[in-house]
Amino acid sequence: MVMFKAAFVREWRLLARQKADWLNPLMFFLIVLTLFPLGIGAKPNLLAEIAPGIIWIAALLSVLLGAERLFKDDYRQGVLEQLVAAEQPMLAYVLAKIVSSWCSTALPLLLMSPLIALLLGLDSAAWLAVFLTLLLGTPLLNLLASLGAALTLSADKGGILLALLILPLYIPLLIFASAAVDQASLGLDYSAQLAVLGAMLCLSLALVPLAVLKALKLNVG
Amino acid sequence: MPELNFSSWSAFFSMGGYGLFVWLSYGVTFTLLGLLWWFSQTGHRQLLKELAAKQARELRVQQQLQKQSAQEQS
Amino acid sequence: MFKWLDPYAKPETLYRICGLWFPWLMTAAVATLLLGNLWGLAFTPPDYQQGDSYRIIHIHVPSAIWSMGAYSSMAIAAFIALVWQVKAAQWAVGAIAPIGAVFTVIALFTGAAWGKPMWGTWWVWDARLTSQLILLFLYLGVIALAGAFADRQTGAKASALLAVVGVVNLPIIHFSVEWWNTLHQGATITKFAKPSIDASMLWPLLISILAFGLILAALTCLRLKTAILENEQHRPWVRQLAVSLAATPAKGSIAKSVTKEEV
């Protein structure tokens, strides 16, 4: 717990100093969102129909984009090696990284979601669904992205490789999240889809940090 | 003994009008499998050749060094 | 519990075993493939609804089944490699991946070629084809990750971890895609309706399925041999092997030369 707090506070400070680390993905998210109406056409009905998918795809791309930095600096500066060599319990460190990256990439998304609903012509029911799916889904996005970051840590050209590896794993999340929002816009109950998202989140919370640990040790050792 | 379904070679090749799709599928499949086998086999042989060449090179270098040290001594 | 397997994980022993098995497996594979496919092509009656185009089933179904079978085998090997640190299992992951990827491509291609006469388009986003496409991405990811590191060892271990992560996700992906498909069902029923298979059509299919399994086993043996050589380059037995094969120009299977060497 102490370790978690220490690591978390450190991450927070690093993010406060390097604002680009969290501002850039956010701007990327907004810009990608604006590309869709520009590319597909801004008919309000069409936009409202594809909005859930667009929001989710933009969110997942921006999380992936910001994922590479997660362990890179610590790896380059030898912090990881020290932690592994000192045989510190690294789970707290990994969790702190994931939670802080969620705070920095997903929280802003959640806070901006009303604005995005406005831009894409979503009504309030659909917006609520977007918000809830983002709430449940973004931790999952961050968990898997951190796994990708850990796996490709010492690889050359790791950035795009990270995306290639993790995108197929995002597909179930994308399917259920956009289905939930679709249901909401039809006025139907979508708690089942949310439950599935919650289940995926629980499963990932239990398993992914362990895989991240293994991947980190693998890259450092 | 299961009986032959087609009355003639041309019937066999046309596959009831679906010849293109059937033969394309079988053709691509056998080609891909054959290529996979081929590349795996040549990869193996190539590696052995390279390893032998590497060893021969090492031997030559060693012999060269031995010759040099023998010359220096004499 | 698995101590009796230890001697077989020794690279030299494993190399010899693969060398011995490969010719038999490959011969059996080719024989059963020809048997199953020819039987299915020429000696079975056409389907009531689909005519002769259904004969693609003898390739599509086996390759689809074994594309998933290969991934599972790869994941099992990866798990063994990660948990028990068995190097041979690590190399098996790299050996199986390309084979599985090729099977997946075959399944996709034959699926498209089968779909065109049946549903009018080369590609439909039905559950099975979409799952196969995602499976292809998973394979390509494992292959790409293995090659992305300067240190081959790290790459092998990382791709093993990815393979295990992928296998856990595989049922989730499969289930989600099936569910998604039922949501977005178009006007046409785009599921690959399994033709209610008559016994006469079943046998060549089963034989073809067996054939693809044998192909997987045979090619894995071959590729594993190469992987063993690559990773154990500096061992005396490999050096001896390479030199002896350079001396006697190896014509025919390597297995013969290996057994000659043993004698």
XYZ file of C-alpha atoms in Angstrom:
558
model
C 0.000 0.000 0.000
C 2.850 2.293 0.860
C 4.549 1.315 -2.352
C 1.412 1.983 -4.330
C 0.999 5.429 -2.817
C 4.626 6.297 -3.402
C 4.545 5.138 -7.013
C 1.221 6.826 -7.640
C 2.357 10.150 -6.246
C 5.496 9.899 -8.358
C 3.464 9.257 -11.508
C 1.205 12.161 -10.727
C 4.183 14.475 -10.345
C 5.716 13.261 -13.584
C 2.455 13.856 -15.401
C 2.125 17.320 -13.906
C 5.585 18.181 -15.173
C 5.248 16.664 -18.610
C 1.825 17.857 -19.588
C 2.265 16.651 -23.136
C 2.026 13.093 -21.862
C -1.651 13.470 -21.184
C -2.651 16.502 -23.210
C -1.488 15.063 -26.507
C -3.646 11.927 -26.411
C -6.584 14.092 -25.443
C -6.120 16.399 -28.388
C -5.625 13.380 -30.614
C -8.966 12.076 -29.411
C -10.749 15.316 -30.287
C -9.093 15.665 -33.656
C -9.867 12.100 -34.679
C -13.467 12.644 -33.672
C -13.697 15.683 -35.906
C -12.199 13.753 -38.798
C -15.161 11.446 -38.980
C -17.854 13.985 -39.761
C -15.429 15.618 -42.177
C -14.737 12.355 -43.903
C -18.157 10.764 -43.848
C -20.491 13.710 -43.998
C -22.240 15.609 -41.236
C -25.821 14.455 -41.635
C -27.164 14.513 -38.075
C -28.932 11.165 -38.335
C -25.906 9.448 -39.763
C -23.652 11.018 -37.176
C -25.836 9.986 -34.267
C -25.900 6.457 -35.652
C -22.161 6.055 -35.994
C -21.281 8.188 -32.970
C -20.901 5.339 -30.437
C -18.532 3.479 -32.722
C -16.556 6.605 -33.530
C -16.173 7.656 -29.920
C -15.000 4.239 -28.937
C -12.550 3.892 -31.792
C -11.125 7.343 -31.127
C -10.835 6.536 -27.420
C -9.054 3.259 -27.990
C -6.658 4.781 -30.495
C -5.744 7.636 -28.191
C -5.172 5.281 -25.248
C -2.914 3.138 -27.429
C -1.050 6.194 -28.579
C -0.323 7.268 -25.048
C 0.609 3.799 -23.897
C 4.131 3.659 -25.171
C 5.434 6.173 -22.659
C 4.126 4.174 -19.722
C 7.252 2.218 -18.889
C 9.682 3.589 -21.461
C 11.235 6.333 -19.349
C 11.658 4.140 -16.321
C 13.148 1.417 -18.484
C 15.585 3.775 -20.165
C 16.707 5.308 -16.906
C 17.213 2.016 -15.158
C 14.436 2.408 -12.617
C 12.850 -0.853 -13.707
C 16.107 -2.705 -13.509
C 16.635 -1.443 -9.977
C 13.180 -2.530 -8.932
C 13.612 -5.983 -10.424
C 17.095 -6.413 -9.023
C 16.028 -5.304 -5.571
C 13.251 -7.911 -5.782
C 10.701 -5.371 -4.729
C 7.081 -6.444 -4.943
C 6.385 -4.776 -8.253
C 2.657 -5.348 -8.414
C 1.999 -2.097 -6.565
C 4.235 -0.259 -9.005
C 2.390 -1.710 -11.992
C -1.007 -0.923 -10.508
C 0.052 2.617 -9.711
C 1.160 3.066 -13.309
C -2.113 1.758 -14.661
C -4.308 3.776 -12.319
C -2.385 6.966 -12.977
C -2.511 6.449 -16.722
C -6.255 5.913 -16.461
C -6.586 9.121 -14.494
C -4.582 10.997 -17.066
C -6.099 9.633 -20.262
C -9.579 8.436 -19.395
C -10.780 10.946 -16.828
C -10.433 13.833 -19.274
C -12.353 11.779 -21.841
C -15.134 11.178 -19.377
C -15.278 14.833 -18.470
C -15.360 15.830 -22.104
C -18.057 13.372 -23.057
C -20.924 15.870 -22.777
C -19.103 18.123 -25.250
C -18.569 15.206 -27.584
C -22.210 14.213 -27.310
C -23.017 17.710 -28.457
C -20.618 17.560 -31.387
C -21.945 14.262 -32.631
C -25.603 14.886 -31.995
C -26.173 12.311 -29.292
C -29.213 12.693 -27.104
C -28.942 12.492 -23.342
C -29.877 8.819 -23.092
C -27.182 7.927 -25.594
C -24.743 10.205 -23.838
C -25.356 8.457 -20.520
C -24.694 5.131 -22.175
C -21.474 6.474 -23.685
C -20.431 7.752 -20.297
C -21.142 4.465 -18.544
C -19.437 2.351 -21.182
C -16.430 4.658 -21.085
C -16.403 4.417 -17.303
C -16.312 0.628 -17.395
C -14.338 0.272 -20.572
C -11.467 2.734 -20.275
C -9.861 0.889 -17.346
C -9.862 -2.138 -19.581
C -8.326 -0.091 -22.386
C -5.577 1.072 -20.051
C -4.960 -2.404 -18.651
C -4.470 -3.965 -22.058
C -2.473 -1.005 -23.341
C -0.104 -1.349 -20.387
C 0.321 -5.016 -21.289
C 1.235 -4.000 -24.814
C 3.659 -1.405 -23.473
C 5.306 -3.960 -21.192
C 5.624 -6.557 -23.956
C 7.197 -4.181 -26.467
C 9.369 -2.358 -23.960
C 12.739 -3.285 -25.385
C 11.603 -3.830 -28.957
C 12.634 -1.466 -31.715
C 9.754 0.403 -33.314
C 7.639 -0.680 -30.396
C 4.969 1.977 -30.844
C 3.100 0.698 -33.839
C 3.786 -2.888 -32.847
C 2.089 -2.220 -29.528
C -1.022 -1.070 -31.353
C -0.996 -4.064 -33.686
C -0.773 -6.481 -30.793
C -3.421 -4.947 -28.588
C -6.052 -3.899 -31.139
C -7.399 -7.434 -31.704
C -7.796 -7.755 -27.941
C -9.903 -4.570 -27.909
C -12.449 -5.991 -30.300
C -14.797 -7.625 -27.740
C -14.808 -4.390 -25.744
C -15.641 -2.381 -28.838
C -18.447 -4.740 -29.788
C -20.192 -4.638 -26.437
C -19.654 -0.954 -25.780
C -21.091 0.180 -29.092
C -23.943 -2.328 -28.744
C -24.790 -0.796 -25.372
C -24.935 2.704 -26.802
C -26.988 1.511 -29.760
C -29.526 0.011 -27.397
C -29.609 3.223 -25.407
C -30.332 5.323 -28.450
C -33.248 3.009 -29.226
C -34.473 3.533 -25.689
C -33.927 -0.086 -24.682
C -32.300 -1.531 -21.612
C -28.574 -2.052 -21.937
C -27.632 -3.317 -18.512
C -26.742 -6.720 -19.960
C -24.049 -5.221 -22.165
C -22.755 -3.199 -19.228
C -22.635 -6.370 -17.153
C -20.522 -8.057 -19.804
C -18.204 -5.047 -19.843
C -17.972 -5.254 -16.070
C -17.168 -8.950 -16.254
C -14.411 -8.333 -18.796
C -13.038 -5.621 -16.552
C -12.976 -7.888 -13.504
C -11.275 -10.670 -15.425
C -8.651 -8.279 -16.770
C -8.057 -6.661 -13.391
C -7.315 -10.072 -11.982
C -5.090 -11.390 -14.753
C -3.513 -8.569 -16.732
C -1.313 -7.012 -14.021
C 0.335 -10.407 -13.533
C 1.034 -10.656 -17.242
C 2.390 -7.089 -17.213
C 4.750 -8.029 -14.382
C 5.970 -11.055 -16.295
C 6.489 -8.987 -19.425
C 8.428 -6.313 -17.529
C 10.738 -8.863 -15.934
C 11.233 -10.484 -19.300
C 12.308 -7.235 -20.934
C 14.600 -6.195 -18.137
C 16.207 -9.543 -17.455
C -16.797 -48.605 -53.444
C -18.084 -45.032 -53.786
C -18.881 -44.284 -57.374
C -17.334 -41.623 -59.542
C -19.622 -38.638 -59.561
C -18.605 -37.077 -62.830
C -19.239 -38.533 -66.248
C -16.342 -36.847 -67.997
C -13.203 -34.788 -67.382
C -14.884 -31.615 -68.611
C -17.706 -32.161 -66.129
C -15.098 -32.638 -63.394
C -13.354 -29.399 -64.274
C -16.508 -27.353 -64.578
C -17.834 -28.582 -61.205
C -21.442 -27.873 -62.103
C -20.590 -24.297 -63.072
C -18.644 -23.567 -59.889
C -15.326 -24.620 -61.331
C -13.644 -21.268 -60.827
C -14.348 -21.156 -57.102
C -13.573 -24.787 -56.369
C -10.345 -24.893 -58.332
C -9.262 -21.488 -57.092
C -9.723 -22.690 -53.520
C -7.942 -25.973 -53.988
C -5.232 -24.329 -56.069
C -4.491 -21.576 -53.570
C -4.562 -24.055 -50.694
C -2.153 -26.506 -52.247
C 0.085 -23.679 -53.425
C 0.254 -22.093 -49.986
C 0.870 -25.415 -48.264
C 3.498 -26.335 -50.814
C 5.229 -22.977 -50.394
C 5.181 -23.362 -46.622
C 6.751 -26.797 -46.878
C 9.274 -25.577 -49.427
C 10.349 -22.570 -47.382
C 10.592 -24.590 -44.193
C 12.716 -27.215 -45.921
C 15.070 -24.778 -47.653
C 15.331 -22.740 -44.467
C 16.593 -25.794 -42.681
C 19.084 -26.705 -45.402
C 20.238 -23.105 -45.712
C 20.916 -22.905 -42.005
C 23.007 -26.054 -42.038
C 25.007 -24.727 -44.986
C 25.591 -21.423 -43.209
C 26.693 -23.160 -40.033
C 29.134 -25.295 -41.981
C 30.505 -22.243 -43.786
C 30.888 -20.427 -40.473
C 32.803 -23.326 -39.035
C 35.040 -23.593 -42.093
C 35.758 -19.878 -41.789
C 36.635 -20.264 -38.102
C 38.921 -23.139 -38.943
C 40.701 -21.106 -41.598
C 41.161 -18.182 -39.203
C 42.497 -20.526 -36.534
C 44.925 -22.123 -38.959
C 46.044 -18.705 -40.131
C 46.709 -17.615 -36.546
C 48.601 -20.815 -35.816
C 50.726 -20.323 -38.920
C 51.479 -16.751 -37.884
C 52.510 -17.711 -34.360
C 54.641 -20.567 -35.708
C 56.368 -18.090 -38.062
C 56.947 -15.637 -35.248
C 58.552 -18.317 -33.135
C 60.923 -19.524 -35.803
C 4.702 -35.585 -12.758
C 6.284 -34.802 -16.094
C 9.816 -35.775 -15.200
C 9.756 -38.575 -17.746
C 9.458 -35.938 -20.461
C 12.678 -34.185 -19.414
C 15.034 -36.197 -21.635
C 12.849 -35.415 -24.629
C 13.189 -31.701 -24.063
C 16.932 -32.008 -24.515
C 17.552 -30.273 -27.837
C 19.726 -32.954 -29.362
C 17.235 -35.696 -28.579
C 14.385 -33.559 -29.762
C 16.174 -32.798 -33.019
C 16.705 -36.478 -33.662
C 13.105 -37.350 -32.824
C 11.742 -34.640 -35.110
C 14.053 -35.850 -37.823
C 12.796 -39.401 -37.462
C 9.135 -38.492 -37.333
C 9.072 -35.916 -40.093
C 9.224 -38.211 -43.144
C 6.518 -40.461 -41.776
C 4.263 -37.616 -40.733
C 4.706 -35.840 -44.063
C 4.057 -38.967 -46.099
C 0.966 -39.724 -44.063
C -0.143 -36.092 -44.365
C 0.194 -35.984 -48.142
C -1.463 -39.374 -48.527
C -4.469 -38.541 -46.351
C -4.803 -35.093 -47.906
C -4.911 -36.541 -51.414
C -7.231 -39.302 -50.297
C -9.652 -37.012 -48.501
C -9.658 -34.291 -51.136
C -9.898 -36.529 -54.172
C -12.638 -38.537 -52.562
C -14.469 -35.355 -51.708
C -13.900 -33.838 -55.136
C -14.774 -36.707 -57.379
C -16.444 -39.522 -55.475
C -19.260 -37.870 -53.567
C -22.569 -36.655 -54.868
C -23.221 -32.911 -55.159
C -25.084 -31.095 -52.414
C -28.821 -30.641 -52.861
C -28.727 -26.881 -52.348
C -25.176 -25.851 -53.128
C -24.288 -28.101 -56.022
C -20.653 -28.866 -56.506
C -19.359 -25.715 -54.832
C -19.797 -27.254 -51.379
C -16.746 -29.433 -52.123
C -14.680 -26.528 -50.831
C -15.747 -27.753 -47.411
C -13.006 -30.363 -47.496
C -10.465 -27.581 -47.313
C -12.298 -24.790 -45.543
C -13.417 -26.733 -42.493
C -10.136 -28.586 -41.815
C -8.067 -25.429 -42.216
C -10.419 -23.463 -39.955
C -10.417 -26.158 -37.295
C -6.660 -26.520 -37.335
C -6.035 -22.780 -37.443
C -7.568 -22.763 -33.981
C -5.946 -26.071 -33.067
C -2.558 -24.682 -34.006
C -3.138 -21.609 -31.856
C -4.091 -23.775 -28.903
C -1.012 -25.972 -29.391
C 1.116 -22.871 -29.657
C -0.408 -21.492 -26.490
C 0.155 -24.746 -24.605
C 3.796 -24.743 -25.702
C 4.037 -21.091 -24.675
C 2.557 -21.851 -21.272
C 5.043 -24.675 -20.727
C 7.852 -22.360 -21.827
C 6.822 -19.614 -19.425
C 6.034 -21.711 -16.383
C 8.698 -24.394 -16.575
C 11.270 -22.440 -18.584
C 11.571 -25.195 -21.179
C 13.522 -23.734 -24.106
C 12.254 -26.334 -26.555
C 8.687 -25.216 -25.877
C 9.695 -21.618 -26.586
C 11.072 -22.651 -29.949
C 7.916 -24.634 -30.672
C 5.893 -21.418 -30.367
C 7.940 -19.831 -33.152
C 7.719 -22.999 -35.215
C 3.948 -23.339 -35.068
C 2.976 -19.696 -35.582
C 3.604 -19.436 -39.347
C 1.859 -22.743 -39.967
C -1.209 -21.576 -38.091
C -1.150 -18.266 -39.947
C -1.097 -20.059 -43.310
C -4.012 -22.247 -42.216
C -5.934 -19.131 -41.258
C -5.255 -17.512 -44.639
C -6.440 -20.683 -46.365
C -9.594 -20.710 -44.271
C -10.277 -17.055 -45.118
C -9.611 -17.496 -48.819
C -11.660 -20.648 -49.175
C -14.381 -19.075 -47.080
C -14.525 -16.156 -49.486
C -14.409 -18.427 -52.537
C -17.231 -20.501 -51.091
C -19.251 -17.457 -50.162
C -19.132 -15.843 -53.587
C -21.275 -18.401 -55.434
C -23.526 -18.847 -52.418
C -24.206 -15.306 -51.270
C -23.028 -13.211 -54.184
C -20.162 -11.413 -52.466
C -16.566 -12.387 -51.855
C -16.655 -11.192 -48.288
C -19.350 -11.204 -45.653
C -18.884 -10.119 -42.087
C -20.280 -13.291 -40.675
C -19.147 -14.571 -37.301
C -16.854 -17.346 -38.498
C -14.985 -15.371 -41.157
C -14.620 -12.348 -38.878
C -13.265 -14.552 -36.082
C -10.797 -16.064 -38.528
C -9.674 -12.611 -39.591
C -9.045 -11.597 -35.978
C -7.226 -14.885 -35.415
C -4.956 -13.994 -38.334
C -4.141 -10.691 -36.641
C -3.335 -12.541 -33.433
C -0.964 -14.878 -35.305
C 0.714 -12.004 -37.116
C 1.136 -10.254 -33.770
C 2.927 -13.254 -32.261
C 5.180 -13.539 -35.304
C 5.887 -9.804 -35.412
C 6.647 -9.583 -31.701
C 9.134 -12.450 -31.849
C 11.096 -10.672 -34.551
C 11.003 -7.189 -33.030
C 13.769 -7.604 -30.512
C 17.486 -7.416 -31.013
C 17.853 -10.303 -28.584
C 16.151 -13.359 -30.045
C 15.597 -14.843 -26.603
C 13.604 -11.862 -25.346
C 11.538 -11.944 -28.510
C 10.754 -15.620 -28.089
C 9.701 -15.154 -24.478
C 7.615 -12.072 -25.232
C 5.767 -13.758 -28.068
C 5.143 -16.776 -25.838
C 3.503 -14.480 -23.292
C 1.453 -12.869 -26.036
C 0.340 -16.295 -27.264
C -0.947 -17.179 -23.796
C -2.750 -13.829 -23.489
C -4.235 -14.405 -26.927
C -5.534 -17.858 -26.120
C -7.380 -16.525 -23.090
C -8.940 -13.873 -25.288
C -9.786 -16.257 -28.093
C -13.060 -17.587 -26.637
C -14.016 -14.059 -25.567
C -13.403 -12.736 -29.065
C -15.219 -15.655 -30.629
C -18.231 -15.221 -28.398
C -18.368 -11.447 -28.900
C -18.128 -11.710 -32.656
C -20.902 -14.321 -32.764
C -23.082 -12.129 -30.607
C -22.261 -9.073 -32.717
C -23.179 -10.976 -35.807
C -26.652 -11.802 -34.511
C -27.174 -8.103 -33.861
C -26.208 -6.971 -37.292
C -27.813 -9.697 -39.315
C -28.502 -8.286 -42.730
C -31.505 -9.154 -44.848
C -29.805 -12.323 -46.043
C -28.990 -15.085 -43.657
C -25.252 -14.987 -43.888
C -24.318 -17.798 -41.529
C -22.293 -20.554 -43.078
C -25.109 -23.059 -42.826
C -23.479 -26.410 -42.307
C -24.913 -28.535 -45.055
C -26.699 -31.355 -43.240
C -23.965 -33.724 -43.981
C -24.668 -37.088 -45.456
C -22.505 -40.017 -44.364
C -21.017 -40.305 -47.816
C -19.811 -36.710 -47.566
C -18.671 -37.052 -43.965
C -15.815 -39.489 -44.478
C -13.737 -37.431 -46.919
C -14.240 -34.453 -44.609
C -12.973 -36.356 -41.582
C -10.032 -37.678 -43.542
C -9.194 -34.152 -44.707
C -9.385 -32.924 -41.124
C -6.954 -35.661 -40.128
C -4.728 -34.671 -43.054
C -4.465 -31.060 -41.952
C -3.613 -32.194 -38.462
C -0.824 -34.351 -39.829
C 0.420 -31.433 -41.938
C 0.561 -29.294 -38.804
C 2.493 -31.983 -36.931
C 4.893 -32.682 -39.793
C 5.720 -29.057 -40.551
C 6.105 -28.293 -36.848
C 8.717 -31.060 -36.651
C 10.557 -29.565 -39.596
C 10.448 -26.002 -38.337
C 11.348 -27.072 -34.825
C 14.466 -28.721 -36.201
C 15.503 -25.433 -37.781
C 14.767 -23.546 -34.571
C 16.826 -25.998 -32.530
C 19.769 -25.627 -34.880
C 19.540 -21.863 -34.793
C 19.445 -21.657 -31.034
C 21.997 -24.349 -30.287
C 24.505 -23.265 -32.917
C 27.448 -23.367 -30.614
C 26.922 -26.852 -29.277
C 29.361 -29.528 -30.398
C 26.647 -31.778 -31.761
C 25.369 -29.030 -34.060
C 28.850 -28.195 -35.245
C 29.503 -31.850 -35.974
C 26.232 -32.134 -37.816
C 26.871 -29.107 -39.999
C 30.374 -30.214 -40.894
C 29.341 -33.778 -41.686
C 26.525 -32.579 -43.920
C 28.859 -30.247 -45.753
C 31.211 -33.165 -46.378
C 28.480 -35.460 -47.663
C 26.242 -33.376 -49.953
C 22.877 -34.178 -48.472
C 20.438 -35.365 -51.056
C 17.031 -36.315 -49.755
C 15.830 -35.922 -46.240
C 18.052 -34.653 -43.501
C 16.777 -37.473 -41.313
C 18.663 -40.003 -43.377
C 21.905 -38.105 -42.908
C 21.293 -37.810 -39.186
C 20.780 -41.533 -38.790
C 23.878 -42.142 -40.933
C 25.731 -39.881 -38.553
C 24.487 -41.880 -35.561
C 25.793 -45.082 -37.119
